[in-house]
Amino acid sequence: MALVDENRLDDQAFRMSEATAGDFFALLKPRVMSLVVFTAIVGLAAAPGSMNPLIGAIAILCIAIGAGASGALNMWYDADIDAIMKRTAKRPVPSGRVQPGEALSFGLVLSVLSVMTLGVLVNWLSAALLAFTIFFYAVIYTMWLKRWTPQNIVIGGAAGSFPPMIGWAAATGSISLESVILFAIIFLWTPPHFWALALFKSDDYQRAGIPMMPNVAGEASTRLQIFVYSLIVAPVGVLPWVLGYTSAFYGIAALLLGAGFVWYAWKVYRMPDSDRVMKPAKALFGYSLVYLATIFSLYLVDAVVERFLTAGGI
Amino acid sequence: MVSLTETQKKARRSRSKAIGFALAALVVIFYVATIVKFGPAILNRPM
């Protein structure tokens, strides 16, 4: 009997886990989740009508958990390439702290739990959108597009663009042009944001065999495409004002922020081939984060102020 | 008999706490949502 027990202990399949709660939390990609939570809050708060704040908080929590679940599924599937890239080698699965099967189960359980809770407690349209987002990120982007085409983050960017639309759907039970524009801002912002990163991390992506745009089409083509996308995202950022959804306060600020985006993208476009430090690309990457955070903050402020003024009858 | 190392015990304790917290949060969420959705009418039903 003692011999059997001893054999069991030596067997890797029976190895007791050393994963802490923190490791499982890291599987949820908390930094990505914070952006998801923020944009979902904007969609939910900007939507017309009133929603019980407690139900609103539950909706945001479900969206956050759903986004985290898709992150866990992504880390389960991508453990092989994560181990190769410096940026991702310390993640829980490639570092061995969490077993692949644990990450998969964790992701699947949280996916089902977040979608069902959102459906039962809020509404089924937002739950369906959340389910689609998880599927899109885990299956369409992670399993298919990411290793197949340099357009991976262009199409896959849709997954990160859905949260404000889910927030809107949670509040209203519908989808409107306004929420589609919020989707479009993130969708069009994603390529220049990630390609700026891919420019100065191209060696990492090359080693892992991921077909990012700089590795496939070359840096010159990527720089041009970044600039073209900046020319599209800047006016789309102003659209909510043009269509009368927001005040001039948002419109003018979005115009200036968009002009800044084009300016930083222009500097990337003009970056010489010999530049290996790539300061303009790093600057654009940093600015793109500021751009998205600021434009959504302004949208939120504009919506809240307008509601306050309307409610106050001023 | 499996005897855990100190690291394994610490990790298990950390996971147990997180699971406990998550389950408690789930109970609170469904309790609060039920009250919010039904309101005082939750007590007003035929016996």
Tab-separated table of C-alpha atoms in Angstrom:
chain	number	residue	atom	x	y	z
A	1	MET	CA	0.000	0.000	0.000
A	2	ALA	CA	2.819	2.325	0.940
A	3	LEU	CA	4.464	1.633	-2.413
A	4	VAL	CA	1.297	2.607	-4.298
A	5	ASP	CA	1.070	5.878	-2.402
A	6	GLU	CA	4.688	6.610	-3.112
A	7	ASN	CA	4.164	6.000	-6.832
A	8	ARG	CA	1.214	8.338	-6.822
A	9	LEU	CA	3.281	11.090	-5.273
A	10	ASP	CA	5.910	10.767	-7.974
A	11	ASP	CA	3.331	10.883	-10.730
A	12	GLN	CA	3.111	14.355	-12.306
A	13	ALA	CA	-0.631	13.891	-12.866
A	14	PHE	CA	-1.140	13.849	-9.092
A	15	ARG	CA	1.136	16.791	-8.384
A	16	MET	CA	-0.543	19.114	-5.926
A	17	SER	CA	-1.032	22.587	-7.314
A	18	GLU	CA	1.088	25.468	-6.083
A	19	ALA	CA	-1.074	28.042	-7.839
A	20	THR	CA	-2.268	30.831	-5.563
A	21	ALA	CA	-5.445	32.863	-5.942
A	22	GLY	CA	-3.216	35.624	-7.348
A	23	ASP	CA	-2.101	33.335	-10.191
A	24	PHE	CA	-5.714	32.669	-11.129
A	25	PHE	CA	-6.444	36.383	-10.931
A	26	ALA	CA	-3.524	36.996	-13.334
A	27	LEU	CA	-5.235	34.619	-15.801
A	28	LEU	CA	-8.043	37.189	-16.036
A	29	LYS	CA	-5.629	39.755	-17.556
A	30	PRO	CA	-6.551	42.464	-15.022
A	31	ARG	CA	-5.009	45.315	-17.042
A	32	VAL	CA	-7.057	44.463	-20.137
A	33	MET	CA	-10.049	43.945	-17.873
A	34	SER	CA	-9.728	47.464	-16.451
A	35	LEU	CA	-10.127	48.945	-19.952
A	36	VAL	CA	-13.085	46.640	-20.600
A	37	VAL	CA	-14.729	47.681	-17.328
A	38	PHE	CA	-14.190	51.360	-18.046
A	39	THR	CA	-15.595	51.307	-21.599
A	40	ALA	CA	-18.523	49.150	-20.466
A	41	ILE	CA	-19.321	51.679	-17.724
A	42	VAL	CA	-19.311	54.452	-20.332
A	43	GLY	CA	-21.721	52.515	-22.565
A	44	LEU	CA	-23.979	51.733	-19.623
A	45	ALA	CA	-23.962	55.244	-18.149
A	46	ALA	CA	-24.392	57.045	-21.478
A	47	ALA	CA	-27.399	54.928	-22.468
A	48	PRO	CA	-30.803	56.609	-22.201
A	49	GLY	CA	-33.273	55.665	-19.480
A	50	SER	CA	-32.635	54.784	-15.889
A	51	MET	CA	-31.146	51.607	-14.523
A	52	ASN	CA	-30.976	50.492	-10.913
A	53	PRO	CA	-27.366	51.163	-9.848
A	54	LEU	CA	-27.075	47.759	-8.158
A	55	ILE	CA	-28.191	45.953	-11.316
A	56	GLY	CA	-25.806	48.208	-13.264
A	57	ALA	CA	-22.940	47.192	-10.966
A	58	ILE	CA	-23.829	43.511	-11.410
A	59	ALA	CA	-23.853	44.005	-15.202
A	60	ILE	CA	-20.376	45.570	-15.110
A	61	LEU	CA	-19.098	42.772	-12.855
A	62	CYS	CA	-20.451	40.129	-15.261
A	63	ILE	CA	-18.846	41.892	-18.253
A	64	ALA	CA	-15.531	42.089	-16.348
A	65	ILE	CA	-15.641	38.395	-15.395
A	66	GLY	CA	-16.609	37.434	-18.952
A	67	ALA	CA	-13.687	39.437	-20.341
A	68	GLY	CA	-11.406	37.837	-17.750
A	69	ALA	CA	-12.657	34.379	-18.693
A	70	SER	CA	-11.760	34.985	-22.332
A	71	GLY	CA	-8.303	36.086	-21.131
A	72	ALA	CA	-7.902	32.800	-19.236
A	73	LEU	CA	-8.920	30.809	-22.331
A	74	ASN	CA	-6.436	32.856	-24.375
A	75	MET	CA	-3.638	32.080	-21.900
A	76	TRP	CA	-4.542	28.386	-21.934
A	77	TYR	CA	-4.368	28.176	-25.734
A	78	ASP	CA	-1.385	30.494	-26.219
A	79	ALA	CA	0.859	29.019	-23.490
A	80	ASP	CA	3.284	27.687	-26.130
A	81	ILE	CA	3.911	31.062	-27.771
A	82	ASP	CA	3.658	32.976	-24.490
A	83	ALA	CA	6.631	30.939	-23.246
A	84	ILE	CA	8.731	32.211	-26.163
A	85	MET	CA	7.973	35.930	-25.866
A	86	LYS	CA	9.714	37.992	-23.156
A	87	ARG	CA	6.577	40.069	-22.550
A	88	THR	CA	4.455	36.990	-21.740
A	89	ALA	CA	6.906	34.319	-20.515
A	90	LYS	CA	6.094	35.001	-16.851
A	91	ARG	CA	2.362	34.406	-17.265
A	92	PRO	CA	0.930	31.716	-14.939
A	93	VAL	CA	0.665	28.884	-17.501
A	94	PRO	CA	4.039	29.150	-19.321
A	95	SER	CA	5.820	29.686	-15.988
A	96	GLY	CA	4.268	26.427	-14.708
A	97	ARG	CA	2.402	27.921	-11.743
A	98	VAL	CA	-0.980	27.033	-13.247
A	99	GLN	CA	-1.555	23.817	-15.199
A	100	PRO	CA	-3.106	24.222	-18.694
A	101	GLY	CA	-6.131	22.149	-17.666
A	102	GLU	CA	-6.726	24.393	-14.655
A	103	ALA	CA	-6.653	27.514	-16.856
A	104	LEU	CA	-9.064	25.915	-19.340
A	105	SER	CA	-11.551	24.863	-16.649
A	106	PHE	CA	-11.282	28.241	-14.947
A	107	GLY	CA	-11.970	30.065	-18.240
A	108	LEU	CA	-14.898	27.835	-19.204
A	109	VAL	CA	-16.576	27.974	-15.779
A	110	LEU	CA	-16.284	31.757	-15.562
A	111	SER	CA	-17.542	32.164	-19.160
A	112	VAL	CA	-20.721	30.206	-18.453
A	113	LEU	CA	-21.209	31.816	-15.029
A	114	SER	CA	-20.787	35.403	-16.274
A	115	VAL	CA	-23.066	34.945	-19.311
A	116	MET	CA	-25.812	33.143	-17.381
A	117	THR	CA	-25.724	35.640	-14.498
A	118	LEU	CA	-25.924	38.585	-16.913
A	119	GLY	CA	-28.812	36.923	-18.735
A	120	VAL	CA	-30.818	36.017	-15.631
A	121	LEU	CA	-30.234	39.224	-13.645
A	122	VAL	CA	-29.951	41.888	-16.386
A	123	ASN	CA	-31.123	40.890	-19.870
A	124	TRP	CA	-30.446	38.260	-22.493
A	125	LEU	CA	-29.348	40.625	-25.296
A	126	SER	CA	-26.366	41.803	-23.259
A	127	ALA	CA	-25.684	38.185	-22.207
A	128	ALA	CA	-25.741	37.068	-25.851
A	129	LEU	CA	-23.339	39.862	-26.802
A	130	LEU	CA	-21.024	38.888	-23.933
A	131	ALA	CA	-21.124	35.228	-25.005
A	132	PHE	CA	-20.313	36.253	-28.587
A	133	THR	CA	-17.435	38.451	-27.381
A	134	ILE	CA	-15.906	35.582	-25.370
A	135	PHE	CA	-16.312	33.229	-28.349
A	136	PHE	CA	-14.859	35.802	-30.741
A	137	TYR	CA	-11.788	36.460	-28.578
A	138	ALA	CA	-11.085	32.858	-27.559
A	139	VAL	CA	-11.946	31.038	-30.789
A	140	ILE	CA	-11.945	33.460	-33.739
A	141	TYR	CA	-8.996	35.600	-32.588
A	142	THR	CA	-6.862	33.343	-30.359
A	143	MET	CA	-7.306	29.981	-32.074
A	144	TRP	CA	-7.687	31.133	-35.662
A	145	LEU	CA	-6.686	34.655	-36.682
A	146	LYS	CA	-3.714	35.287	-34.376
A	147	ARG	CA	-1.427	32.659	-35.899
A	148	TRP	CA	-2.798	32.878	-39.421
A	149	THR	CA	-3.016	36.431	-40.726
A	150	PRO	CA	-1.430	39.862	-40.165
A	151	GLN	CA	-4.992	41.163	-40.061
A	152	ASN	CA	-5.339	39.283	-36.733
A	153	ILE	CA	-5.688	42.336	-34.526
A	154	VAL	CA	-7.768	44.237	-37.099
A	155	ILE	CA	-10.571	41.658	-37.082
A	156	GLY	CA	-9.826	40.412	-33.562
A	157	GLY	CA	-10.078	43.983	-32.330
A	158	ALA	CA	-13.842	43.562	-32.470
A	159	ALA	CA	-13.649	41.509	-29.251
A	160	GLY	CA	-12.205	44.455	-27.352
A	161	SER	CA	-14.702	46.826	-28.954
A	162	PHE	CA	-17.883	45.126	-27.744
A	163	PRO	CA	-17.853	46.123	-24.015
A	164	PRO	CA	-19.449	49.600	-24.432
A	165	MET	CA	-22.084	48.002	-26.656
A	166	ILE	CA	-22.725	45.307	-24.019
A	167	GLY	CA	-22.988	48.020	-21.351
A	168	TRP	CA	-25.482	49.901	-23.540
A	169	ALA	CA	-27.461	46.714	-24.189
A	170	ALA	CA	-27.487	45.951	-20.445
A	171	ALA	CA	-29.030	49.372	-19.757
A	172	THR	CA	-31.513	49.544	-22.632
A	173	GLY	CA	-32.019	45.990	-23.904
A	174	SER	CA	-31.190	47.264	-27.402
A	175	ILE	CA	-28.390	48.267	-29.757
A	176	SER	CA	-28.305	51.793	-31.164
A	177	LEU	CA	-26.180	53.755	-33.634
A	178	GLU	CA	-24.653	55.577	-30.665
A	179	SER	CA	-23.357	52.338	-29.172
A	180	VAL	CA	-22.159	51.193	-32.605
A	181	ILE	CA	-20.062	54.384	-32.837
A	182	LEU	CA	-18.486	53.632	-29.442
A	183	PHE	CA	-17.710	50.168	-30.832
A	184	ALA	CA	-16.217	51.728	-34.000
A	185	ILE	CA	-13.934	54.080	-32.053
A	186	ILE	CA	-12.250	51.157	-30.232
A	187	PHE	CA	-12.311	48.945	-33.337
A	188	LEU	CA	-10.474	51.537	-35.474
A	189	TRP	CA	-8.151	52.506	-32.625
A	190	THR	CA	-6.924	48.910	-32.124
A	191	PRO	CA	-4.749	48.481	-35.277
A	192	PRO	CA	-2.593	51.618	-34.857
A	193	HIS	CA	-2.309	50.895	-31.119
A	194	PHE	CA	-1.121	47.293	-31.534
A	195	TRP	CA	0.967	47.895	-34.644
A	196	ALA	CA	2.870	50.635	-32.799
A	197	LEU	CA	3.656	47.982	-30.153
A	198	ALA	CA	4.412	45.368	-32.831
A	199	LEU	CA	6.944	47.723	-34.450
A	200	PHE	CA	9.193	47.873	-31.404
A	201	LYS	CA	8.424	44.297	-30.274
A	202	SER	CA	8.725	42.732	-33.728
A	203	ASP	CA	11.650	40.479	-32.684
A	204	ASP	CA	9.498	38.921	-29.962
A	205	TYR	CA	6.624	38.267	-32.369
A	206	GLN	CA	9.052	36.964	-35.015
A	207	ARG	CA	10.525	34.423	-32.549
A	208	ALA	CA	7.044	33.225	-31.592
A	209	GLY	CA	6.044	32.959	-35.280
A	210	ILE	CA	3.066	35.294	-34.936
A	211	PRO	CA	2.336	36.992	-38.269
A	212	MET	CA	2.125	40.580	-37.029
A	213	MET	CA	2.015	43.270	-39.715
A	214	PRO	CA	5.664	44.465	-39.372
A	215	ASN	CA	6.931	40.871	-39.714
A	216	VAL	CA	4.776	40.092	-42.740
A	217	ALA	CA	4.284	43.329	-44.698
A	218	GLY	CA	7.400	45.107	-43.444
A	219	GLU	CA	7.863	48.148	-41.247
A	220	ALA	CA	7.314	50.740	-44.006
A	221	SER	CA	3.910	49.285	-44.929
A	222	THR	CA	2.946	49.042	-41.234
A	223	ARG	CA	3.892	52.686	-40.644
A	224	LEU	CA	1.730	53.742	-43.607
A	225	GLN	CA	-1.203	51.639	-42.410
A	226	ILE	CA	-0.897	53.099	-38.902
A	227	PHE	CA	-1.120	56.572	-40.403
A	228	VAL	CA	-4.132	55.664	-42.587
A	229	TYR	CA	-5.983	54.208	-39.577
A	230	SER	CA	-5.225	57.348	-37.562
A	231	LEU	CA	-6.848	59.394	-40.358
A	232	ILE	CA	-9.992	57.256	-39.971
A	233	VAL	CA	-10.171	56.971	-36.171
A	234	ALA	CA	-9.732	60.730	-35.594
A	235	PRO	CA	-12.956	61.780	-37.424
A	236	VAL	CA	-14.898	58.773	-36.091
A	237	GLY	CA	-14.009	59.982	-32.586
A	238	VAL	CA	-15.777	63.265	-33.399
A	239	LEU	CA	-18.880	61.557	-34.885
A	240	PRO	CA	-20.898	61.513	-31.613
A	241	TRP	CA	-20.809	65.335	-31.641
A	242	VAL	CA	-21.490	65.622	-35.396
A	243	LEU	CA	-24.552	63.375	-34.999
A	244	GLY	CA	-25.766	65.408	-32.033
A	245	TYR	CA	-25.233	62.801	-29.312
A	246	THR	CA	-22.836	64.965	-27.315
A	247	SER	CA	-22.121	68.630	-26.691
A	248	ALA	CA	-19.462	70.795	-28.348
A	249	PHE	CA	-17.349	70.259	-25.206
A	250	TYR	CA	-16.827	66.639	-26.207
A	251	GLY	CA	-16.653	67.435	-29.929
A	252	ILE	CA	-13.868	70.003	-29.704
A	253	ALA	CA	-11.873	67.908	-27.224
A	254	ALA	CA	-12.252	64.833	-29.473
A	255	LEU	CA	-11.131	66.921	-32.448
A	256	LEU	CA	-7.966	68.014	-30.631
A	257	LEU	CA	-7.268	64.504	-29.327
A	258	GLY	CA	-7.781	63.113	-32.845
A	259	ALA	CA	-5.413	65.724	-34.288
A	260	GLY	CA	-2.853	64.597	-31.688
A	261	PHE	CA	-3.352	60.975	-32.765
A	262	VAL	CA	-2.747	61.878	-36.425
A	263	TRP	CA	0.321	63.908	-35.435
A	264	TYR	CA	1.881	61.005	-33.480
A	265	ALA	CA	1.017	58.595	-36.327
A	266	TRP	CA	2.603	60.996	-38.820
A	267	LYS	CA	5.812	60.947	-36.755
A	268	VAL	CA	5.734	57.137	-36.924
A	269	TYR	CA	5.151	57.291	-40.684
A	270	ARG	CA	8.180	59.579	-41.062
A	271	MET	CA	10.346	57.337	-38.873
A	272	PRO	CA	13.449	56.238	-40.837
A	273	ASP	CA	14.046	52.519	-41.510
A	274	SER	CA	17.345	52.758	-39.655
A	275	ASP	CA	15.661	53.870	-36.411
A	276	ARG	CA	15.886	50.864	-34.060
A	277	VAL	CA	15.040	52.776	-30.867
A	278	MET	CA	11.663	53.691	-32.395
A	279	LYS	CA	10.814	56.511	-30.021
A	280	PRO	CA	7.919	57.718	-32.253
A	281	ALA	CA	6.306	54.242	-32.169
A	282	LYS	CA	6.657	54.074	-28.372
A	283	ALA	CA	5.240	57.594	-28.115
A	284	LEU	CA	2.254	56.656	-30.305
A	285	PHE	CA	1.627	53.515	-28.239
A	286	GLY	CA	1.559	55.598	-25.051
A	287	TYR	CA	-0.534	58.355	-26.627
A	288	SER	CA	-3.055	55.877	-28.041
A	289	LEU	CA	-3.802	54.670	-24.484
A	290	VAL	CA	-4.243	58.257	-23.308
A	291	TYR	CA	-6.432	58.986	-26.359
A	292	LEU	CA	-8.871	56.143	-25.722
A	293	ALA	CA	-9.057	56.701	-21.967
A	294	THR	CA	-9.584	60.449	-22.396
A	295	ILE	CA	-12.133	60.257	-25.192
A	296	PHE	CA	-14.260	57.752	-23.255
A	297	SER	CA	-13.886	59.802	-20.039
A	298	LEU	CA	-15.083	62.896	-21.904
A	299	TYR	CA	-17.994	60.961	-23.364
A	300	LEU	CA	-18.955	59.826	-19.864
A	301	VAL	CA	-18.651	63.316	-18.380
A	302	ASP	CA	-20.678	64.766	-21.257
A	303	ALA	CA	-23.454	62.187	-20.815
A	304	VAL	CA	-23.593	62.586	-17.028
A	305	VAL	CA	-23.617	66.407	-17.189
A	306	GLU	CA	-26.339	66.400	-19.855
A	307	ARG	CA	-28.449	64.044	-17.725
A	308	PHE	CA	-27.900	66.214	-14.667
A	309	LEU	CA	-28.910	69.366	-16.550
A	310	THR	CA	-31.988	67.659	-18.038
A	311	ALA	CA	-33.046	66.265	-14.654
A	312	GLY	CA	-32.486	69.654	-13.020
A	313	GLY	CA	-34.520	71.357	-15.728
A	314	ILE	CA	-31.778	73.911	-16.315
B	1	MET	CA	-1.214	9.541	2.282
B	2	VAL	CA	-0.276	12.778	0.590
B	3	SER	CA	1.548	15.277	2.736
B	4	LEU	CA	1.682	18.775	1.332
B	5	THR	CA	4.716	21.016	1.364
B	6	GLU	CA	4.479	24.404	3.073
B	7	THR	CA	4.215	26.122	-0.344
B	8	GLN	CA	1.391	23.807	-1.380
B	9	LYS	CA	-0.452	24.368	1.898
B	10	LYS	CA	-0.092	28.138	1.560
B	11	ALA	CA	-1.300	28.034	-2.058
B	12	ARG	CA	-4.281	25.835	-1.141
B	13	ARG	CA	-5.241	28.190	1.693
B	14	SER	CA	-5.082	31.116	-0.709
B	15	ARG	CA	-7.290	29.297	-3.253
B	16	SER	CA	-9.758	28.207	-0.572
B	17	LYS	CA	-10.164	31.783	0.656
B	18	ALA	CA	-10.736	33.014	-2.909
B	19	ILE	CA	-13.327	30.306	-3.598
B	20	GLY	CA	-15.096	31.124	-0.322
B	21	PHE	CA	-15.123	34.810	-1.133
B	22	ALA	CA	-16.403	34.183	-4.678
B	23	LEU	CA	-19.228	31.933	-3.475
B	24	ALA	CA	-20.237	34.425	-0.776
B	25	ALA	CA	-20.201	37.225	-3.377
B	26	LEU	CA	-22.412	35.146	-5.663
B	27	VAL	CA	-24.938	34.641	-2.853
B	28	VAL	CA	-24.965	38.382	-2.086
B	29	ILE	CA	-25.315	39.277	-5.780
B	30	PHE	CA	-28.331	37.006	-6.306
B	31	TYR	CA	-29.885	38.085	-3.003
B	32	VAL	CA	-29.512	41.795	-3.815
B	33	ALA	CA	-30.678	41.334	-7.414
B	34	THR	CA	-33.761	39.430	-6.253
B	35	ILE	CA	-34.712	42.181	-3.801
B	36	VAL	CA	-34.080	44.894	-6.427
B	37	LYS	CA	-36.052	43.114	-9.146
B	38	PHE	CA	-39.057	42.131	-7.044
B	39	GLY	CA	-38.976	44.966	-4.524
B	40	PRO	CA	-41.453	44.872	-1.644
B	41	ALA	CA	-43.707	42.701	-3.809
B	42	ILE	CA	-41.505	39.743	-2.926
B	43	LEU	CA	-43.416	39.516	0.388
B	44	ASN	CA	-46.785	40.128	-1.221
B	45	ARG	CA	-47.868	36.758	-2.525
B	46	PRO	CA	-50.852	34.497	-1.902
B	47	MET	CA	-50.248	32.041	0.921
